[in-house]
Tab-separated table of C-alpha atoms in Angstrom:
chain	number	residue	atom	x	y	z
A	1	MET	CA	-52.639	-66.675	-23.810
A	2	SER	CA	-51.073	-63.865	-25.570
A	3	THR	CA	-50.795	-64.272	-29.302
A	4	GLN	CA	-49.432	-60.931	-30.632
A	5	LYS	CA	-46.133	-60.239	-29.702
A	6	ALA	CA	-45.831	-57.187	-27.705
A	7	HIS	CA	-43.699	-53.743	-28.761
A	8	ILE	CA	-40.791	-53.381	-26.417
A	9	TRP	CA	-38.952	-49.881	-25.931
A	10	LEU	CA	-35.804	-49.907	-24.799
A	11	ARG	CA	-35.102	-46.714	-22.807
A	12	ASP	CA	-31.997	-44.690	-22.178
A	13	GLU	CA	-30.973	-44.460	-18.668
A	14	ASP	CA	-31.588	-42.043	-16.154
A	15	ARG	CA	-28.801	-42.650	-14.252
A	16	SER	CA	-25.652	-41.007	-16.227
A	17	THR	CA	-23.321	-43.618	-15.043
A	18	GLU	CA	-25.438	-46.488	-16.249
A	19	ARG	CA	-23.906	-47.905	-19.428
A	20	ARG	CA	-25.466	-51.364	-19.009
A	21	THR	CA	-28.250	-52.660	-20.909
A	22	ALA	CA	-30.645	-55.351	-20.553
A	23	LEU	CA	-30.859	-55.989	-24.623
A	24	THR	CA	-27.856	-56.294	-26.464
A	25	PRO	CA	-28.577	-56.286	-30.203
A	26	LYS	CA	-27.045	-59.364	-30.813
A	27	ASN	CA	-30.343	-60.083	-28.523
A	28	ALA	CA	-32.691	-57.832	-29.974
A	29	ARG	CA	-32.029	-59.317	-33.944
A	30	ILE	CA	-33.173	-62.605	-32.275
A	31	LEU	CA	-36.685	-60.855	-30.760
A	32	ILE	CA	-37.254	-59.124	-33.794
A	33	GLU	CA	-37.272	-62.795	-35.405
A	34	GLN	CA	-39.721	-64.357	-33.370
A	35	GLY	CA	-41.832	-61.312	-34.236
A	36	PHE	CA	-41.477	-58.557	-31.256
A	37	ASP	CA	-41.559	-54.910	-32.449
A	38	LEU	CA	-38.421	-53.134	-30.892
A	39	THR	CA	-37.868	-49.484	-30.658
A	40	VAL	CA	-34.793	-48.305	-29.228
A	41	GLU	CA	-33.865	-44.882	-27.645
A	42	ARG	CA	-30.545	-43.448	-28.588
A	43	SER	CA	-28.141	-43.415	-26.276
A	44	ASP	CA	-24.759	-41.787	-25.762
A	45	LYS	CA	-23.706	-43.790	-22.466
A	46	ARG	CA	-25.149	-47.100	-23.722
A	47	ALA	CA	-22.030	-49.514	-24.065
A	48	PHE	CA	-23.298	-50.880	-27.525
A	49	PRO	CA	-23.689	-48.066	-30.269
A	50	ASP	CA	-27.394	-47.328	-31.598
A	51	LYS	CA	-25.930	-47.873	-35.107
A	52	ASP	CA	-25.966	-51.729	-33.909
A	53	TYR	CA	-29.474	-51.505	-33.119
A	54	GLU	CA	-30.481	-49.726	-36.080
A	55	LYS	CA	-28.398	-52.722	-38.180
A	56	VAL	CA	-30.436	-55.101	-37.016
A	57	GLY	CA	-33.799	-54.008	-37.492
A	58	CYS	CA	-34.879	-51.656	-34.134
A	59	THR	CA	-36.414	-48.506	-34.577
A	60	LEU	CA	-34.982	-45.221	-33.086
A	61	ALA	CA	-35.972	-42.843	-30.819
A	62	ASP	CA	-35.285	-39.955	-29.032
A	63	PRO	CA	-33.852	-40.252	-25.219
A	64	ARG	CA	-37.023	-40.669	-22.388
A	65	SER	CA	-39.282	-40.465	-25.729
A	66	TRP	CA	-40.836	-43.529	-23.605
A	67	VAL	CA	-42.965	-41.305	-21.936
A	68	ASP	CA	-45.063	-40.190	-24.698
A	69	ALA	CA	-45.392	-43.957	-26.462
A	70	PRO	CA	-48.638	-45.467	-26.899
A	71	SER	CA	-50.052	-46.994	-23.030
A	72	ASP	CA	-49.328	-50.770	-24.453
A	73	THR	CA	-45.864	-50.337	-24.932
A	74	VAL	CA	-43.499	-52.277	-22.737
A	75	VAL	CA	-40.950	-50.160	-21.172
A	76	LEU	CA	-37.703	-52.079	-20.608
A	77	GLY	CA	-34.618	-50.572	-18.938
A	78	LEU	CA	-32.184	-51.610	-16.032
A	79	LYS	CA	-32.048	-49.021	-12.677
A	80	GLU	CA	-34.506	-46.840	-11.048
A	81	LEU	CA	-36.678	-44.074	-13.104
A	82	ALA	CA	-36.307	-40.108	-12.769
A	83	GLU	CA	-38.964	-38.424	-10.760
A	84	THR	CA	-41.107	-37.723	-13.347
A	85	PRO	CA	-43.649	-38.213	-14.873
A	86	SER	CA	-45.359	-38.804	-11.626
A	87	GLU	CA	-47.953	-41.181	-13.499
A	88	LEU	CA	-46.755	-43.952	-15.069
A	89	PRO	CA	-48.858	-45.667	-17.455
A	90	HIS	CA	-46.845	-48.132	-19.154
A	91	ARG	CA	-45.914	-52.042	-18.395
A	92	MET	CA	-42.419	-51.188	-16.997
A	93	ILE	CA	-39.709	-53.855	-16.800
A	94	HIS	CA	-36.508	-52.628	-14.443
A	95	PHE	CA	-34.893	-52.822	-11.062
A	96	ALA	CA	-37.052	-50.408	-8.949
A	97	HIS	CA	-35.531	-51.056	-5.613
A	98	ILE	CA	-38.865	-50.270	-3.982
A	99	TYR	CA	-39.740	-54.009	-2.500
A	100	LYS	CA	-38.108	-53.895	0.674
A	101	ASP	CA	-39.243	-50.497	2.624
A	102	GLN	CA	-36.433	-48.356	0.827
A	103	THR	CA	-36.879	-44.956	1.094
A	104	GLY	CA	-39.715	-43.239	-0.915
A	105	TRP	CA	-41.479	-46.938	-1.904
A	106	GLU	CA	-44.669	-45.921	-1.400
A	107	LYS	CA	-44.270	-42.814	-4.073
A	108	GLU	CA	-42.963	-44.227	-6.346
A	109	MET	CA	-45.610	-47.562	-5.896
A	110	ALA	CA	-47.959	-44.261	-6.045
A	111	ARG	CA	-46.630	-43.403	-9.738
A	112	PHE	CA	-47.614	-46.609	-11.397
A	113	VAL	CA	-51.199	-46.890	-9.674
A	114	ASN	CA	-52.039	-42.888	-10.187
A	115	GLY	CA	-51.329	-44.258	-13.804
A	116	GLY	CA	-52.664	-47.637	-14.142
A	117	GLY	CA	-49.172	-48.941	-14.731
A	118	LEU	CA	-47.447	-52.245	-13.822
A	119	LEU	CA	-44.061	-52.639	-12.619
A	120	TYR	CA	-42.121	-56.080	-13.400
A	121	ASP	CA	-39.572	-55.959	-10.974
A	122	ILE	CA	-36.507	-57.615	-12.647
A	123	GLU	CA	-35.428	-58.811	-9.097
A	124	PHE	CA	-38.320	-60.260	-8.401
A	125	LEU	CA	-38.611	-61.859	-12.445
A	126	VAL	CA	-38.443	-65.709	-10.205
A	127	GLY	CA	-39.690	-69.319	-12.099
A	128	GLU	CA	-41.270	-71.753	-10.536
A	129	ASP	CA	-37.743	-72.783	-8.663
A	130	GLY	CA	-38.021	-69.582	-6.832
A	131	ARG	CA	-34.782	-68.488	-8.635
A	132	ARG	CA	-34.181	-65.174	-10.407
A	133	VAL	CA	-33.892	-65.574	-13.746
A	134	ALA	CA	-31.378	-62.756	-14.882
A	135	ALA	CA	-29.162	-61.212	-12.611
A	136	PHE	CA	-25.902	-59.278	-12.451
A	137	GLY	CA	-24.734	-60.793	-9.027
A	138	TYR	CA	-21.919	-62.243	-10.539
A	139	TRP	CA	-20.576	-59.096	-11.792
A	140	ALA	CA	-21.418	-56.778	-8.909
A	141	GLY	CA	-19.218	-59.307	-6.768
A	142	TRP	CA	-16.272	-59.221	-8.869
A	143	MET	CA	-16.155	-55.643	-9.471
A	144	GLY	CA	-16.927	-55.302	-5.399
A	145	ALA	CA	-14.392	-57.683	-4.840
A	146	ALA	CA	-12.023	-55.835	-6.835
A	147	LEU	CA	-12.180	-52.080	-6.077
A	148	GLY	CA	-11.977	-53.487	-1.961
A	149	VAL	CA	-8.827	-54.766	-2.967
A	150	HIS	CA	-7.597	-52.116	-4.665
A	151	ARG	CA	-8.263	-49.881	-1.871
A	152	LEU	CA	-6.568	-52.283	0.604
A	153	LEU	CA	-3.630	-52.769	-1.376
A	154	GLU	CA	-3.249	-49.152	-2.353
A	155	ARG	CA	-3.175	-47.999	1.257
A	156	ARG	CA	-0.584	-50.663	1.879
A	157	ALA	CA	1.766	-49.141	-0.629
A	158	GLY	CA	0.772	-45.701	0.504
A	159	LYS	CA	-1.392	-44.602	-1.844
A	160	ASN	CA	-4.392	-42.846	-2.391
A	161	ILE	CA	-6.016	-43.555	-6.391
A	162	ILE	CA	-9.256	-44.928	-6.157
A	163	THR	CA	-10.230	-42.045	-3.451
A	164	ASN	CA	-10.281	-39.561	-6.828
A	165	GLY	CA	-13.131	-41.566	-8.842
A	166	VAL	CA	-13.014	-44.265	-10.398
A	167	SER	CA	-14.440	-45.152	-14.194
A	168	PRO	CA	-15.256	-47.934	-16.304
A	169	PHE	CA	-12.056	-50.516	-16.937
A	170	GLU	CA	-11.643	-51.810	-20.365
A	171	SER	CA	-11.794	-55.654	-19.503
A	172	GLN	CA	-11.255	-57.996	-16.458
A	173	SER	CA	-8.034	-59.150	-17.161
A	174	ASP	CA	-7.103	-55.428	-17.268
A	175	ILE	CA	-7.953	-54.814	-13.658
A	176	ILE	CA	-6.261	-58.129	-12.437
A	177	ASP	CA	-3.604	-56.816	-14.056
A	178	LYS	CA	-3.587	-53.711	-11.918
A	179	LEU	CA	-4.349	-55.373	-9.082
A	180	LYS	CA	-1.275	-57.614	-9.376
A	181	ALA	CA	1.018	-54.756	-10.259
A	182	LEU	CA	-0.029	-52.973	-7.374
A	183	ALA	CA	0.409	-56.085	-4.849
A	184	ASP	CA	3.960	-56.288	-6.055
A	185	GLU	CA	4.615	-52.805	-4.847
A	186	VAL	CA	5.094	-54.358	-1.209
A	187	ASP	CA	7.074	-57.217	0.061
A	188	GLY	CA	5.400	-59.529	2.349
A	189	PRO	CA	2.581	-61.589	2.775
A	190	MET	CA	-0.720	-60.940	1.249
A	191	PRO	CA	-3.577	-59.384	3.137
A	192	ASN	CA	-6.221	-61.439	3.759
A	193	ALA	CA	-10.199	-61.424	3.091
A	194	ILE	CA	-13.603	-62.911	4.037
A	195	VAL	CA	-16.783	-63.317	1.574
A	196	VAL	CA	-20.060	-63.579	3.124
A	197	GLY	CA	-22.384	-65.049	1.611
A	198	ALA	CA	-19.914	-67.109	-0.889
A	199	LYS	CA	-21.827	-69.651	-2.427
A	200	GLY	CA	-24.573	-67.260	-4.226
A	201	ARG	CA	-23.828	-65.467	-7.689
A	202	SER	CA	-21.963	-62.226	-6.016
A	203	GLY	CA	-19.960	-64.488	-3.504
A	204	THR	CA	-18.860	-66.067	-6.709
A	205	GLY	CA	-17.772	-63.705	-8.666
A	206	ALA	CA	-15.968	-62.156	-5.083
A	207	SER	CA	-14.192	-64.911	-4.528
A	208	GLU	CA	-13.255	-65.820	-7.879
A	209	CYS	CA	-11.736	-61.895	-8.563
A	210	LEU	CA	-9.842	-62.097	-5.033
A	211	GLU	CA	-8.399	-65.528	-5.849
A	212	ALA	CA	-7.176	-64.260	-9.327
A	213	VAL	CA	-5.347	-61.461	-7.652
A	214	GLY	CA	-3.939	-64.096	-4.926
A	215	LEU	CA	-5.425	-63.200	-1.645
A	216	PRO	CA	-6.668	-65.809	1.092
A	217	VAL	CA	-9.853	-65.610	0.985
A	218	THR	CA	-12.437	-67.148	3.853
A	219	LYS	CA	-15.490	-68.388	2.628
A	220	TRP	CA	-18.731	-68.333	4.438
A	221	ASP	CA	-22.446	-68.513	3.967
A	222	MET	CA	-25.611	-68.962	5.577
A	223	GLU	CA	-23.756	-72.237	8.014
A	224	GLU	CA	-21.505	-70.294	8.946
A	225	THR	CA	-23.220	-67.304	9.871
A	226	ARG	CA	-25.997	-68.716	11.527
A	227	ILE	CA	-24.095	-68.692	14.858
A	228	LEU	CA	-21.987	-65.490	14.050
A	229	ASN	CA	-18.276	-65.518	14.972
A	230	ARG	CA	-17.858	-61.820	14.895
A	231	THR	CA	-14.335	-61.671	16.298
A	232	ALA	CA	-13.144	-64.011	13.710
A	233	LEU	CA	-14.924	-62.211	10.393
A	234	LEU	CA	-13.415	-58.818	11.819
A	235	SER	CA	-9.803	-60.621	12.076
A	236	HIS	CA	-9.720	-60.559	8.254
A	237	ASP	CA	-8.364	-57.235	6.447
A	238	LEU	CA	-11.173	-57.089	4.167
A	239	LEU	CA	-14.680	-58.152	3.930
A	240	VAL	CA	-16.619	-58.335	0.992
A	241	ASN	CA	-20.584	-58.387	2.007
A	242	CYS	CA	-22.931	-60.736	-0.966
A	243	VAL	CA	-25.581	-61.209	1.407
A	244	LEU	CA	-29.285	-60.166	0.495
A	245	MET	CA	-30.921	-59.827	3.713
A	246	THR	CA	-35.121	-60.008	3.019
A	247	GLY	CA	-36.030	-59.923	6.551
A	248	PRO	CA	-34.367	-58.934	9.739
A	249	GLY	CA	-31.773	-61.733	11.590
A	250	LEU	CA	-28.057	-60.806	10.455
A	251	LEU	CA	-26.108	-58.184	11.974
A	252	LEU	CA	-22.322	-58.215	10.430
A	253	ALA	CA	-20.926	-55.550	12.148
A	254	ASN	CA	-21.731	-51.777	13.382
A	255	GLN	CA	-19.738	-48.802	14.601
A	256	THR	CA	-18.938	-50.168	17.964
A	257	HIS	CA	-17.609	-53.931	16.769
A	258	LEU	CA	-14.965	-52.167	13.995
A	259	SER	CA	-12.807	-51.168	17.021
A	260	ALA	CA	-13.483	-54.062	19.649
A	261	PRO	CA	-10.269	-56.485	20.078
A	262	GLN	CA	-8.613	-58.338	17.506
A	263	SER	CA	-10.347	-56.448	15.104
A	264	ARG	CA	-8.187	-55.792	12.051
A	265	MET	CA	-10.675	-55.102	9.776
A	266	LYS	CA	-9.488	-51.929	7.277
A	267	VAL	CA	-11.880	-52.340	4.196
A	268	ILE	CA	-15.107	-53.112	4.129
A	269	SER	CA	-16.964	-53.678	0.302
A	270	ASP	CA	-20.685	-53.964	0.315
A	271	VAL	CA	-21.804	-55.660	-2.727
A	272	SER	CA	-25.390	-55.967	-1.160
A	273	CYS	CA	-25.721	-52.369	-1.281
A	274	ASP	CA	-28.416	-51.810	1.134
A	275	PRO	CA	-28.217	-48.995	3.257
A	276	PHE	CA	-32.005	-47.742	3.025
A	277	SER	CA	-33.503	-50.776	4.315
A	278	ASP	CA	-34.353	-51.700	7.981
A	279	PHE	CA	-32.548	-55.285	7.487
A	280	ASN	CA	-28.751	-53.737	6.403
A	281	PRO	CA	-26.414	-56.149	8.242
A	282	LEU	CA	-23.673	-53.541	8.064
A	283	PRO	CA	-25.597	-50.547	9.437
A	284	LEU	CA	-22.084	-47.999	9.045
A	285	TYR	CA	-23.359	-45.863	6.529
A	286	LYS	CA	-26.624	-44.133	5.629
A	287	ALA	CA	-26.145	-43.895	1.494
A	288	PRO	CA	-24.354	-45.677	-1.253
A	289	THR	CA	-20.635	-44.426	-2.234
A	290	SER	CA	-20.807	-43.149	-5.730
A	291	TRP	CA	-18.387	-43.164	-8.749
A	292	THR	CA	-16.623	-39.953	-8.051
A	293	ASP	CA	-16.555	-40.707	-4.127
A	294	PRO	CA	-16.139	-44.599	-4.061
A	295	VAL	CA	-15.036	-45.132	-0.790
A	296	ILE	CA	-16.073	-43.665	2.604
A	297	LYS	CA	-14.319	-43.710	6.065
A	298	VAL	CA	-16.908	-45.422	9.028
A	299	GLY	CA	-14.753	-45.859	12.318
A	300	LYS	CA	-10.941	-47.031	13.080
A	301	ASN	CA	-10.124	-50.848	13.833
A	302	SER	CA	-8.141	-52.236	17.237
A	303	GLU	CA	-4.835	-50.982	16.073
A	304	GLY	CA	-6.068	-47.457	15.805
A	305	ASP	CA	-6.090	-47.869	11.321
A	306	ASP	CA	-8.945	-46.491	9.744
A	307	VAL	CA	-12.065	-48.662	8.506
A	308	GLU	CA	-13.346	-47.529	5.133
A	309	VAL	CA	-16.605	-49.016	3.303
A	310	THR	CA	-16.787	-48.772	-0.394
A	311	SER	CA	-20.445	-49.670	-1.551
A	312	ILE	CA	-21.810	-48.634	-4.909
A	313	ASP	CA	-25.020	-49.364	-6.032
A	314	ASN	CA	-24.338	-50.084	-10.287
A	315	LEU	CA	-20.862	-52.001	-9.733
A	316	PRO	CA	-21.622	-53.861	-13.211
A	317	SER	CA	-21.307	-50.751	-14.875
A	318	LEU	CA	-17.841	-50.792	-14.392
A	319	LEU	CA	-17.294	-53.484	-16.753
A	320	PRO	CA	-20.329	-52.717	-18.836
A	321	ALA	CA	-20.423	-54.654	-22.214
A	322	GLN	CA	-19.356	-57.984	-20.397
A	323	ALA	CA	-21.691	-57.521	-17.781
A	324	ALA	CA	-24.440	-56.260	-20.024
A	325	GLU	CA	-23.670	-59.355	-22.742
A	326	GLU	CA	-24.109	-62.142	-20.140
A	327	PHE	CA	-27.035	-60.318	-19.047
A	328	SER	CA	-29.170	-60.235	-21.519
A	329	ASP	CA	-28.259	-63.615	-23.070
A	330	GLN	CA	-30.148	-65.114	-19.686
A	331	PHE	CA	-32.508	-62.630	-20.081
A	332	LEU	CA	-33.564	-63.644	-23.341
A	333	ALA	CA	-35.551	-66.618	-23.360
A	334	PRO	CA	-37.974	-64.549	-19.766
A	335	LEU	CA	-38.444	-61.954	-22.646
A	336	MET	CA	-39.479	-64.026	-25.555
A	337	ARG	CA	-41.720	-65.689	-22.893
A	338	PHE	CA	-43.327	-62.351	-22.110
A	339	PRO	CA	-46.122	-61.650	-20.774
A	340	ASP	CA	-47.510	-65.062	-20.366
A	341	GLY	CA	-44.352	-67.435	-18.367
A	342	VAL	CA	-44.597	-67.969	-14.603
A	343	GLU	CA	-41.670	-65.666	-13.968
A	344	TRP	CA	-43.716	-62.307	-15.432
A	345	LYS	CA	-47.276	-63.850	-13.730
A	346	ASN	CA	-45.111	-64.150	-10.103
A	347	ALA	CA	-43.219	-60.526	-10.753
A	348	GLU	CA	-47.318	-59.136	-11.433
A	349	LEU	CA	-48.431	-60.480	-8.193
A	350	LYS	CA	-45.611	-59.504	-6.320
A	351	PHE	CA	-46.452	-55.742	-7.653
A	352	HIS	CA	-49.994	-55.937	-6.203
A	353	GLU	CA	-48.336	-57.563	-3.191
A	354	ILE	CA	-46.885	-54.844	-2.398
A	355	ARG	CA	-49.729	-51.831	-3.894
A	356	GLN	CA	-51.731	-53.501	-1.135
A	357	LYS	CA	-49.132	-53.051	1.819
A	358	ALA	CA	-49.078	-49.659	0.159
A	359	GLY	CA	-52.548	-48.885	0.720
A	360	LEU	CA	-52.814	-47.707	-2.959
């Protein structure tokens, strides 16, 4: 078992829209008190200012200086890396999105293998019970539902607001107030929604958002999708998909299904957002939508209305501080067990399993 605490290097995110972080200043202070060395790259987009990290004892460094950090440094981030450097010699912690045959997964694995590094993919940090030790799922579901219902309600009111792009919101309550005001612009019953994967973290967040706005919500999980009633599914105005697929077995809807008789679906928020996977239960689009173009048209329903998809792959960054605080609080205990905790051993085993699968 390791006795010396690791040197953790919190990197600036390569993605320009990523304002979240895996480690808040509050929890950085706790790690330092426990004997960890912490270097934090300066960032002009992170939801927490550099000075707050410096104040608790972190050493500040320039963005992307992790590339030249000593090889025993542990590089911590959230989202995937830029394409350079071509070889990765460090132990790295982040969501890589390469373990489910996503486009380019073999090339990304080769960067670690050729550099002698190791990836601890946060999605596969699981405890003895097989559950992830930390996740943004709740906020992904909540924000995905918020964007979906926003588009649905603005269409009902004859508006096009989020089609011009989205940016981070001040708070959860601010979003709810805006959605309620949009709903009040039109008399009559509220549109209805269905959340698939409702019992998980994302599904819980999605359901709570929709209920807070006042939409009638149908909640489906494994029992309801085992034998899928697609007609019932598509009879809703809004679908929020929160199903995390790790293998074949579930097709919610394809292009043909959207225009089937009794289909009144208008907006689909695909929180799970896995268009590059062979297991995607919504093969309606080929790439995630974005902050600048959050909604795309994918077909028409049986009534001739457009069916649109929103599928942004870093939804919690639209509420960056709130999402990061909750995640960092979940992640603190596992970080304190690095590298000997069961979650780290499980993640390392997963890395070697995928490396062998790639023939590297």
